[in-house]
Coordinates of C-alpha atoms and ligand atoms in Angstrom, one line a residue:
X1 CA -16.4 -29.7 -57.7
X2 CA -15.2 -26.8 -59.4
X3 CA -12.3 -24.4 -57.8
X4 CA -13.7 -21.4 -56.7
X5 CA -11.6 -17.7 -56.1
X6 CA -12.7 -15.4 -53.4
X7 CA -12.3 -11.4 -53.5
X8 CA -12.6 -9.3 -50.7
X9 CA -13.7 -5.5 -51.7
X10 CA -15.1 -3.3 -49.6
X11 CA -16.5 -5.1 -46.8
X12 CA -18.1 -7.2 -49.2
X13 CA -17.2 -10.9 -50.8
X14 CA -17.3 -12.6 -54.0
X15 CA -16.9 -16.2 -54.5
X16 CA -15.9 -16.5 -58.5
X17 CA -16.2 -19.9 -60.1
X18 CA -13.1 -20.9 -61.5
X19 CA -13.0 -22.6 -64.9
X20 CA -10.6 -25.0 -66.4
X21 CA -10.2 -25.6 -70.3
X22 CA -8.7 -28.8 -71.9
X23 CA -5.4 -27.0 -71.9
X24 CA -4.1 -23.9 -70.9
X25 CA -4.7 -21.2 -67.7
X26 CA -7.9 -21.6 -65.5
X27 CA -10.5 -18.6 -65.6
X28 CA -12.4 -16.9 -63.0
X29 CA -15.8 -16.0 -64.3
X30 CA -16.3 -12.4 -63.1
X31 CA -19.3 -11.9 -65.4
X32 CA -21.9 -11.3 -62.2
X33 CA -18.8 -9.6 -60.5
X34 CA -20.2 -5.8 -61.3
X35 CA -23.7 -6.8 -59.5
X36 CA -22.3 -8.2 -56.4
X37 CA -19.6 -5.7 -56.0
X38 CA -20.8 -2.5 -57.9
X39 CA -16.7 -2.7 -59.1
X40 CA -15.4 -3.4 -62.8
X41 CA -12.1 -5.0 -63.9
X42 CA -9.8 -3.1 -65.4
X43 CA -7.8 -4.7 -68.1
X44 CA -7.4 -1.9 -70.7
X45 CA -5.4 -4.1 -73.4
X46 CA -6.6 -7.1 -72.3
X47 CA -3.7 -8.7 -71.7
X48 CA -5.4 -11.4 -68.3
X49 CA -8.4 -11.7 -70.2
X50 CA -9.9 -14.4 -71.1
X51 CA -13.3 -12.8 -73.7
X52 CA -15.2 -16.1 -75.0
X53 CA -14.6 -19.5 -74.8
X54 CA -13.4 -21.1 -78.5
X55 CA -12.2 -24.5 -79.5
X56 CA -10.3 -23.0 -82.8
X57 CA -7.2 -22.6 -82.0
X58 CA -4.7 -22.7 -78.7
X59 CA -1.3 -20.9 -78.4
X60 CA 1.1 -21.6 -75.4
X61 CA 3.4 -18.3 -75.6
X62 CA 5.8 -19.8 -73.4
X63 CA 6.3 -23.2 -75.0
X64 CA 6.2 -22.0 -78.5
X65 CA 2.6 -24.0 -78.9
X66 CA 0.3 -22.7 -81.8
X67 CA -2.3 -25.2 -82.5
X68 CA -5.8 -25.9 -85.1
X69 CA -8.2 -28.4 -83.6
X70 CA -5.4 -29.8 -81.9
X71 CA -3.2 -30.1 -84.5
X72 CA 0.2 -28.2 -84.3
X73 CA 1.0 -26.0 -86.8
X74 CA 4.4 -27.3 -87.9
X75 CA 2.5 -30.6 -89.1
X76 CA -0.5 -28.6 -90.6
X77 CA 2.1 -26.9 -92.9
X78 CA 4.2 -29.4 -93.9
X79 CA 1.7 -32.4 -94.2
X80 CA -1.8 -30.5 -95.2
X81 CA -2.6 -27.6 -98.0
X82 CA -4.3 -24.6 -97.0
X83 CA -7.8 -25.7 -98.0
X84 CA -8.1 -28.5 -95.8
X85 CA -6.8 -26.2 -93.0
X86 CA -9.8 -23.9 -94.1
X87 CA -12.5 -27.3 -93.6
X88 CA -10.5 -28.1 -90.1
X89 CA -10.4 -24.9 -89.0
X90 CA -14.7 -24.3 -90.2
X91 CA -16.0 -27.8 -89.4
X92 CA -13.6 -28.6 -86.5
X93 CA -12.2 -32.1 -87.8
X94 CA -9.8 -32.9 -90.9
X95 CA -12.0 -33.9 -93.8
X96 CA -12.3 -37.4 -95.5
X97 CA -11.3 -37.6 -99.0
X98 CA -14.4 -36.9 -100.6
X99 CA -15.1 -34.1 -97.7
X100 CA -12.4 -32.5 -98.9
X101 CA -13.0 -32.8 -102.7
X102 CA -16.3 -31.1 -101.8
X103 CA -15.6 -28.4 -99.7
X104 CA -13.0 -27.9 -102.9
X105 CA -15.6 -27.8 -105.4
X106 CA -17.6 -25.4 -103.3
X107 CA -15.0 -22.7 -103.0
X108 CA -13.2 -23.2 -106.4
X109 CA -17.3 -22.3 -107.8
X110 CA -17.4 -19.3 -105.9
X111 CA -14.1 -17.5 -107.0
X112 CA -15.8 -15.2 -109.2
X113 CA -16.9 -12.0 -107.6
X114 CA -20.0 -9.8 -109.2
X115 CA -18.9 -8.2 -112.6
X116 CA -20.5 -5.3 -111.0
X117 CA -17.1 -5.1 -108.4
X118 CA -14.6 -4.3 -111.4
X119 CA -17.1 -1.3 -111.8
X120 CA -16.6 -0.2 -108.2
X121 CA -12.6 -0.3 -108.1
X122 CA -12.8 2.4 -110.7
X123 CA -14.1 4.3 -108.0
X124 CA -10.3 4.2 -106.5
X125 CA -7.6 6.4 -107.3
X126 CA -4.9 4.0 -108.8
X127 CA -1.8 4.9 -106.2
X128 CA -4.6 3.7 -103.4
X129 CA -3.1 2.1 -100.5
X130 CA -4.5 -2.0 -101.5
X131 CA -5.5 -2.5 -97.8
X132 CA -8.1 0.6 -98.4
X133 CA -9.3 -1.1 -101.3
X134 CA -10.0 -4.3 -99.4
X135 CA -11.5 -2.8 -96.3
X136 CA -14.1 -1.4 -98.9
X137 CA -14.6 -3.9 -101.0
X138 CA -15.0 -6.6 -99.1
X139 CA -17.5 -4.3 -96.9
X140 CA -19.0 -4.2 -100.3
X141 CA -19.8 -7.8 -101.1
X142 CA -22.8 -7.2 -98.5
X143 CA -24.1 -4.8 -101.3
X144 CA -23.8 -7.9 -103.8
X145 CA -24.9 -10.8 -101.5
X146 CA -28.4 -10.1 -99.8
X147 CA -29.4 -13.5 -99.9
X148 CA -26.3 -14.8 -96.9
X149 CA -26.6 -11.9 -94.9
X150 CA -29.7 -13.7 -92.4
X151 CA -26.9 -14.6 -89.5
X152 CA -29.5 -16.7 -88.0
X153 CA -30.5 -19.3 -91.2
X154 CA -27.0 -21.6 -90.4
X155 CA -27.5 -22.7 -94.6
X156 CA -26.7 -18.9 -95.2
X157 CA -23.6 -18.7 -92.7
X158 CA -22.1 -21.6 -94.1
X159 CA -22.6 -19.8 -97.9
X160 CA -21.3 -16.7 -96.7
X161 CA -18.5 -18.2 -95.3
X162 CA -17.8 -20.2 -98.7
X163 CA -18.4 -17.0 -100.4
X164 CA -16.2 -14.8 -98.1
X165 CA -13.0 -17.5 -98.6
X166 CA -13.5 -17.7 -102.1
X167 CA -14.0 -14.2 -102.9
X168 CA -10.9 -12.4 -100.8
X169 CA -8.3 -13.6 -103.0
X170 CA -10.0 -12.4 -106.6
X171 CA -10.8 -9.1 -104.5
X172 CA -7.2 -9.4 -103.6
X173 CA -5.8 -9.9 -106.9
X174 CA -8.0 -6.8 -108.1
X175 CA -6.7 -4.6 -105.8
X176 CA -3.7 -5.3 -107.2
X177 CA -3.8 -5.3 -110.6
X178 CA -6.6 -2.2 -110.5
X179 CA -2.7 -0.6 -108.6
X180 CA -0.7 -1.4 -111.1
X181 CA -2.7 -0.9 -114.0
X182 CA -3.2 -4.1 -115.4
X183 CA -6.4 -5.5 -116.5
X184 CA -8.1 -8.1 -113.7
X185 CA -7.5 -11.9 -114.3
X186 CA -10.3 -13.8 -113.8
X187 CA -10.3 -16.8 -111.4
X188 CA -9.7 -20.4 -113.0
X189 CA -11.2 -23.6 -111.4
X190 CA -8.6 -26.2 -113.2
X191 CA -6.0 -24.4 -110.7
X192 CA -5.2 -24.9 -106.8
X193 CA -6.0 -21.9 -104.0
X194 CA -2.9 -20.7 -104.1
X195 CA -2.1 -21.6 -107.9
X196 CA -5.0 -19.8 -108.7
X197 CA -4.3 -16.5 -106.4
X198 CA -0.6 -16.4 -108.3
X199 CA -2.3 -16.8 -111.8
X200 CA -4.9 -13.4 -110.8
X201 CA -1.8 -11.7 -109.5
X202 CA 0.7 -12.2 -112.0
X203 CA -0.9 -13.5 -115.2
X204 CA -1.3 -10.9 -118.2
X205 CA -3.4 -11.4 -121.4
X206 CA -0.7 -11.2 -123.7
X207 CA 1.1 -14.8 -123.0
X208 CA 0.5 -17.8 -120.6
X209 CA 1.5 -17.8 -117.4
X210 CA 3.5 -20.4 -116.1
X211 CA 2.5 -21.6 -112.7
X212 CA 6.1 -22.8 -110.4
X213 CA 5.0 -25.9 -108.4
X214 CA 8.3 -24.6 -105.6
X215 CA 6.2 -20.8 -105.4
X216 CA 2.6 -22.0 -105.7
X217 CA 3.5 -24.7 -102.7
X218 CA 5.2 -21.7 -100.6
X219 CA 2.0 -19.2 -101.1
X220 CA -0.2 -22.0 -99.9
X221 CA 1.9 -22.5 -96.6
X222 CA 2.3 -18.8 -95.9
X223 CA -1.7 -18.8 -96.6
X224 CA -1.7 -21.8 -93.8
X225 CA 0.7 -19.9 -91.2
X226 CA -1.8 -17.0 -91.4
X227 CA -5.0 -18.8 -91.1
X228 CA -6.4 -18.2 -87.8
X229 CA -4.3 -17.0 -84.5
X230 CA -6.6 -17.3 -81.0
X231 CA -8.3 -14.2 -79.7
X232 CA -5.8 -11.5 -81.9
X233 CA -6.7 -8.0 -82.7
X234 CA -8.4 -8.2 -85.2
X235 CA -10.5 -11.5 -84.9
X236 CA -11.6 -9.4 -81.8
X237 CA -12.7 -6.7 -83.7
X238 CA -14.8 -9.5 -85.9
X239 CA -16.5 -11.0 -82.7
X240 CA -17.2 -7.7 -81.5
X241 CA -18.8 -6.9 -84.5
X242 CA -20.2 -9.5 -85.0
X243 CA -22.2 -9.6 -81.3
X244 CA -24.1 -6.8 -82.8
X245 CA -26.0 -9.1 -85.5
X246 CA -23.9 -7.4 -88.5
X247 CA -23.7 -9.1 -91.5
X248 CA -20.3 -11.2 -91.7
X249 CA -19.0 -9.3 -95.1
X250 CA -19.4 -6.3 -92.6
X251 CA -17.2 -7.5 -89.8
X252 CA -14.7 -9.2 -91.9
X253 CA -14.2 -6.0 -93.4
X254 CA -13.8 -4.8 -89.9
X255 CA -11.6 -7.5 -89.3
X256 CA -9.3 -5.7 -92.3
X257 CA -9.4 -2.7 -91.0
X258 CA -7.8 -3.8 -87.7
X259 CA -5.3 -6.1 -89.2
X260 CA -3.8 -2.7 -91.3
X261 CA -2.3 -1.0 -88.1
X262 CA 1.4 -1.9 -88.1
X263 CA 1.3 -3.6 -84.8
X264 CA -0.7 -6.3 -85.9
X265 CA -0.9 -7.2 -89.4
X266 CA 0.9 -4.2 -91.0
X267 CA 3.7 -5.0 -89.9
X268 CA 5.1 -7.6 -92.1
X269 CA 4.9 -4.2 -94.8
X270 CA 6.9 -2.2 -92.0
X271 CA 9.0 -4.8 -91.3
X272 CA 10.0 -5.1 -94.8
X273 CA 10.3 -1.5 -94.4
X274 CA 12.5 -1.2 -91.8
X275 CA 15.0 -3.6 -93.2
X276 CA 15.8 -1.4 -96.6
X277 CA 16.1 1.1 -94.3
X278 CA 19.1 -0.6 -92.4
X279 CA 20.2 -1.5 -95.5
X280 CA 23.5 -3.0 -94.4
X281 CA 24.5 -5.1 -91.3
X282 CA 27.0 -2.1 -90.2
X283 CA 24.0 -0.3 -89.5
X284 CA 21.9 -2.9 -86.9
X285 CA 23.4 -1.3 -83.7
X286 CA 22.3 2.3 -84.6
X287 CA 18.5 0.1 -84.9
X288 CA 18.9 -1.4 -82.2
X289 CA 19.9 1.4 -80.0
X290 CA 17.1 3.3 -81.3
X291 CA 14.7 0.1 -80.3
X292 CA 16.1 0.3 -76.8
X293 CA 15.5 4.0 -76.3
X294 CA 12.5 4.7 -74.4
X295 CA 12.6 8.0 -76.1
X296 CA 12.5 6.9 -79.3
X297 CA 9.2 5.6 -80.1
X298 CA 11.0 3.6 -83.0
X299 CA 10.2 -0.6 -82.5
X300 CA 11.6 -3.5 -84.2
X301 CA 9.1 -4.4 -86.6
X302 CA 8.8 -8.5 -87.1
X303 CA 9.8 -8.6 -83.1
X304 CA 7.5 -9.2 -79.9
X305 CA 4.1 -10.6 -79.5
X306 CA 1.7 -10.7 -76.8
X307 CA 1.4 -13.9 -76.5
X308 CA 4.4 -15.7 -77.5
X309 CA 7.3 -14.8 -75.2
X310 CA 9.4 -17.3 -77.1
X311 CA 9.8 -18.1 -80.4
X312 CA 6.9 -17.8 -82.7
X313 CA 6.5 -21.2 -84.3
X314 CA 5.1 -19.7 -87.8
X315 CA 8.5 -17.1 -87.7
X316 CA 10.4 -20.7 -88.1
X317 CA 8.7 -22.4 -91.1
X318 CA 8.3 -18.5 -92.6
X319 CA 12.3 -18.8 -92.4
X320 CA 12.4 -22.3 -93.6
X321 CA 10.2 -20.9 -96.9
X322 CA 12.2 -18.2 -97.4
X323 CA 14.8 -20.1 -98.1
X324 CA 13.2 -22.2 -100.6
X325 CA 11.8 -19.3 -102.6
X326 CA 14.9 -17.6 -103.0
X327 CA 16.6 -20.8 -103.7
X328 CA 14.6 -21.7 -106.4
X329 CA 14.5 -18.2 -107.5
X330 CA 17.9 -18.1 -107.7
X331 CA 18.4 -15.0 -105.2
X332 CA 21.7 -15.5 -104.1
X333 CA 22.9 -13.4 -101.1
X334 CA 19.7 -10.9 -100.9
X335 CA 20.8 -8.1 -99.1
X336 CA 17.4 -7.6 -96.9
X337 CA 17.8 -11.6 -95.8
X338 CA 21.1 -10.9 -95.1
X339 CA 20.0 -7.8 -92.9
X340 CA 17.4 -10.4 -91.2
X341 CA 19.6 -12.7 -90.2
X342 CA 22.4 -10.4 -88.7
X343 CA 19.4 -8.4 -87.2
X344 CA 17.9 -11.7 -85.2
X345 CA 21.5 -13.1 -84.2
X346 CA 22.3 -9.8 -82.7
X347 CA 18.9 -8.9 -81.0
X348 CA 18.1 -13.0 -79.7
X349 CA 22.0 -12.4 -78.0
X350 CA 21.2 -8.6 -76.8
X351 CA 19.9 -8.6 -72.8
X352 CA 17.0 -5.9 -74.0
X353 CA 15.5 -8.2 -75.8
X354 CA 16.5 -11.5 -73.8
X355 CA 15.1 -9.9 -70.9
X356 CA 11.3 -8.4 -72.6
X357 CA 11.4 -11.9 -74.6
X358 CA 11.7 -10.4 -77.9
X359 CA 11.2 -13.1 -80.7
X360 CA 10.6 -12.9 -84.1
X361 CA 7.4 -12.9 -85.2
X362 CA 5.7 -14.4 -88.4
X363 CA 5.8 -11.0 -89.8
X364 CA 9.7 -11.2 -89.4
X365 CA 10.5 -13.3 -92.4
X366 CA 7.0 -13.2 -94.4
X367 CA 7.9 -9.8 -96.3
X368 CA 11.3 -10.8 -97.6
X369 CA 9.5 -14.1 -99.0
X370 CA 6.6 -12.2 -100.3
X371 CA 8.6 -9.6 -101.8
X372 CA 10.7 -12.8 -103.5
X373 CA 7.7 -14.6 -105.4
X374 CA 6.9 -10.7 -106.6
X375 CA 4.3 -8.8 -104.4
X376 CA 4.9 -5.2 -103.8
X377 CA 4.9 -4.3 -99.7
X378 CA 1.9 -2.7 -99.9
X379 CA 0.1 -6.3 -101.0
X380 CA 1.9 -7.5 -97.6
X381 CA -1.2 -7.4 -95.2
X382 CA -3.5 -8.1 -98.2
X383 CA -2.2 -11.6 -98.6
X384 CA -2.8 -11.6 -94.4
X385 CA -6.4 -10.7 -94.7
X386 CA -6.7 -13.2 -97.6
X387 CA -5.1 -16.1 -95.7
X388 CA -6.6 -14.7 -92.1
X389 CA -10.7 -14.5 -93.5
X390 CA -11.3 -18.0 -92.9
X391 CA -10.2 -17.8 -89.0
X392 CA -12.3 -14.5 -89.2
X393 CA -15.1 -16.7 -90.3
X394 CA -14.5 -19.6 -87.9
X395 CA -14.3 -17.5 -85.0
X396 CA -17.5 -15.8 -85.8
X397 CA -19.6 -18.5 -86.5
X398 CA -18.4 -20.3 -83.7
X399 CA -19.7 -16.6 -81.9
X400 CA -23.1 -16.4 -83.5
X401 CA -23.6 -20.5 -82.7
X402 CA -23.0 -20.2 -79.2
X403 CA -26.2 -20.1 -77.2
X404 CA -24.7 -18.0 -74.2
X405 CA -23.9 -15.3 -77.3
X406 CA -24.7 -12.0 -76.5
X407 CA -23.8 -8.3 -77.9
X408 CA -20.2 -7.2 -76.3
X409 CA -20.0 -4.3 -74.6
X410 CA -17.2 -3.5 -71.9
X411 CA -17.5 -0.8 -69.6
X412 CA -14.3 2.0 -68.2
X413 CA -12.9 3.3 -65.3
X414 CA -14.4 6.8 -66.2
X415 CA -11.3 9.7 -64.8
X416 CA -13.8 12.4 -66.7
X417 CA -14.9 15.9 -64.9
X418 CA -17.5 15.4 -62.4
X419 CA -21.0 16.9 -62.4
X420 CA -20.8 21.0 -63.4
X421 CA -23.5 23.1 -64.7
X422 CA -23.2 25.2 -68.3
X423 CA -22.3 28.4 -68.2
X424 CA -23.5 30.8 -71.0
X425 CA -20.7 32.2 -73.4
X426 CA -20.7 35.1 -72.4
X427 CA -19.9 34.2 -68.7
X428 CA -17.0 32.0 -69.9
X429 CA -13.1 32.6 -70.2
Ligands
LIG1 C1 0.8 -10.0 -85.3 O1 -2.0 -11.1 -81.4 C2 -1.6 -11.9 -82.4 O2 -1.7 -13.1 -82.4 C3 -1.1 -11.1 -83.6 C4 -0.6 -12.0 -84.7 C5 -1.7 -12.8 -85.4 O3 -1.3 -13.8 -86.1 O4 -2.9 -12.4 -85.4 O5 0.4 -12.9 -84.2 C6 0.1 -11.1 -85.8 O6 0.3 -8.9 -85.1 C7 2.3 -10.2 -84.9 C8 2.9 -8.9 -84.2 C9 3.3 -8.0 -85.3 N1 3.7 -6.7 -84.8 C10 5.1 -6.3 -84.8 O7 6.0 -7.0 -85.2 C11 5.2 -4.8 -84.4 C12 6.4 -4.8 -83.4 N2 6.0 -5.4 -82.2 C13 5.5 -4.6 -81.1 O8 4.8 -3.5 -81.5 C14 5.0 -5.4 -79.9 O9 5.8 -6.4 -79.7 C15 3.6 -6.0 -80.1 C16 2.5 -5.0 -80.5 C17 3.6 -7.1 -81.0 C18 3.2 -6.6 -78.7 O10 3.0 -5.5 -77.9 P1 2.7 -5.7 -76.3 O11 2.3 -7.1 -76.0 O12 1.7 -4.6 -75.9 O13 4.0 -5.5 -75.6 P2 4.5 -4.1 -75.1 O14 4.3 -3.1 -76.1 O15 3.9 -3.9 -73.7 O16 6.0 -4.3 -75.0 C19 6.6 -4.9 -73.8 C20 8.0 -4.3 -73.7 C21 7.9 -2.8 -73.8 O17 9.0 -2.3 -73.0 P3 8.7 -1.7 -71.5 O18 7.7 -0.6 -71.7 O19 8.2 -2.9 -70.7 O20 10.1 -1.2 -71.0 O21 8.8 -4.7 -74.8 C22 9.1 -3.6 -75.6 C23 8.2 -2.5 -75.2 O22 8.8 -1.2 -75.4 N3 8.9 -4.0 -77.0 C24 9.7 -3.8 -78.0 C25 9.2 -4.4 -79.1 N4 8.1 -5.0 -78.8 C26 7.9 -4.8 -77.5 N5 10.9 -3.0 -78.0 C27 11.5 -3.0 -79.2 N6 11.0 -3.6 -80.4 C28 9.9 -4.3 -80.4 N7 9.4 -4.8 -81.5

């Protein structure tokens, strides 16, 4: 017997079934609550609502809990690679040996984009933001790929899918050479994921480029900390997208879109941001005034979630791996980690942000590690939509295979002008 909720409104009652998952809060389905009480909820930034049902990824915000499939996180990065988090988090268990070999092969012989592509970044100005390039680009590939663009043939799904993790790196790496004006490196199949996005990144024609085992194992575990994150922003903006029948290059590219505002994605480029612009440690309580201020609209980039009103689990390991890049860079006593570190200590200890349960996030940490193995801040959220496509991808297939599926579209609580006739020009004013 399931639990039921009632509501009273207006003289009338509704009895909503109430739902329980394998972990995590109950639901009430309100989904018939419009025709039996001619009333809407009203849940403007959806923070008590529940919009599908997925069995991708769970995050307790209170405990700390981020989780693939099941598994936590913590293990996923510090046991798996980034490719078999891409099979768990697409086909929903860890793969055997030769599964994983496979989906390997398939994605490493997919790397290449159309020659046609290098054509259309000339279409760019060269100082263009890379996150612009991306969001049209990627867009693009439906222009390239007619033949997995039929959402409803699952052979063509699973090939876009392949196509679309393969394919955002090297459209990645273009963006950024086409920025700084170095020719495009084209993918190489004897290389790793994450060996393979360095060599595009920072390999020139004139000498070989040495690929660090230390940096190529720290890309591939910021590329797992990334990978998928429940019902965020931005895989929103996929499903929703996606409800519509678009082709999956389109709402990835939607996906990109949302991911660029700096209070989601963008902010690990803001947050980087913000710290040169503290500069020194003397200067964290002006910042932290000015993050206090209700009349400053100022925020601590890198700090708050949501979800997690404790500490973010992927803000840990990102800590954990910036201290192994700069180790093994050498990068003694950087002043923007030193900044970081007196910035968390004093906020995690200030009531503000004891009280609102303001944590680091994973963006805290990623753009002083990033910035470390070489990218330039404006590659920041690239490297997030790289890593983040294949939870994109998972969370719309698992949309477009669910036979309940059907197109999204929430209503308002309309506070417009009421019914008034026109009134000619001349009789206005
Ligand atoms: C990501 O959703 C996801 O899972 C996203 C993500 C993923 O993997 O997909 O985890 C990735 O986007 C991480 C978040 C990155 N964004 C930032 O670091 C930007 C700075 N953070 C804030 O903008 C904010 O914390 C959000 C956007 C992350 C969360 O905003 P909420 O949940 O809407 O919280 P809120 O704005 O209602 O804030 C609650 C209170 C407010 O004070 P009051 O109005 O209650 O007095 O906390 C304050 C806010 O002013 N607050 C902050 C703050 N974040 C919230 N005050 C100072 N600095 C901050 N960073």
């Amino acid at each position: 017997m399931t639990d039921q909720a009632k509501l009273m409104l207006g003289g009338k009652t509704a009895e909503l079934e109430v739902r329980s998952g394998s972990v995590g809060p109950d639901v009430m389905d309100i989904s018939s609550l419009y025709k039996r009480t001619g009333a809407f909820t009203y849940d403007p930034g959806f923070s008590s609502t529940a919009s599908c049902e997925s069995k991708i990824t769970y995050i307790d915000g209170d405990e700390g809990i981020l989780m693939h499939r099941g598994y936590p996180i913590e293990q996923l990065a510090e046991r798996g690679d980034f490719l078999e988090t891409c099979y768990l988090l697409l086909y929903g268990e860890l793969p055997t040996a030769r599964e994983k070999d496979d989906f390997v092969h398939r994605v490493t012989h997919h790397t290449m984009v159309h020659e046609q592509m290098s054509r259309f970044y000339s279409g760019f100005r060269r100082d263009a933001h890379p996150m612009a390039v991306m969001v049209g680009s990627v867009g693009a590939l439906s222009a390239f790929y007619h033949d997995s663009t039929d959402i409803a043939d699952p052979h063509q799904r699973m090939v876009a899918s392949i196509r679309m993790i393969a394919k955002t790196p090297t459209l990645g790496a273009m963006a950024y050479k086409y920025h700084i004006g170095q020719p495009f490196v084209y993918p190489r199949n004897e290389l790793s994921y994450a060996e393979n996005f360095l060599h595009m990144c920072f390999a020139v024609p004139c000498e070989p480029y040495k690929i660090n085992p230390v940096l190529a194992r720290a890309m591939d575990r910021i590329f797992i900390l990334h990978a998928d994150h429940e019902q965020n922003a931005s895989t929103s903006t996929v499903r929703l997208a996606g409800s519509s029948g678009a082709n999956p290059f389109a709402c990835i590219a939607a996906g990109i879109a949302c991911l660029w505002g700096p209070a989601h994605g963008g902010a690990n480029e803001a947050a980087l941001n913000m710290l040169g612009e503290i500069g020194h440690k003397d200067r964290i309580p002006e910042f932290i005034a000015r993050a206090k201020d209700k009349n400053d609209p100022f925020r601590l980039m890198g700090f708050g979630h949501r979800v997690y009103k404790n500490y973010d689990p992927r803000a840990k390991i990102m800590q954990q791996t910036c201290h192994e890049v700069l180790e093994e860079l050498g990068i003694k006593d950087d002043p923007l980690l030193e900044v970081a570190m007196e910035l968390e200590h004093i906020a995690l200890n200030d009531d503000y942000f004891v009280e609102k349960k303001l944590y680091p996030n994973v963006d805290f940490y990623s753009g002083i590690t990033l910035k470390a193995l070489g990218f330039p801040t404006t590659m920041f959220t690239v490297l997030f939509a790289v890593a983040r496509t294949v939870g994109w991808i998972a969370q719309w297939k698992e949309m477009i295979e669910d036979p309940q599926q059907r197109i999204g579209r929430p209503r308002q609580l309309y506070t417009g002008a009421t019914h008034r006739d026109y009134v000619p020009i001349d009789q206005r004013g």
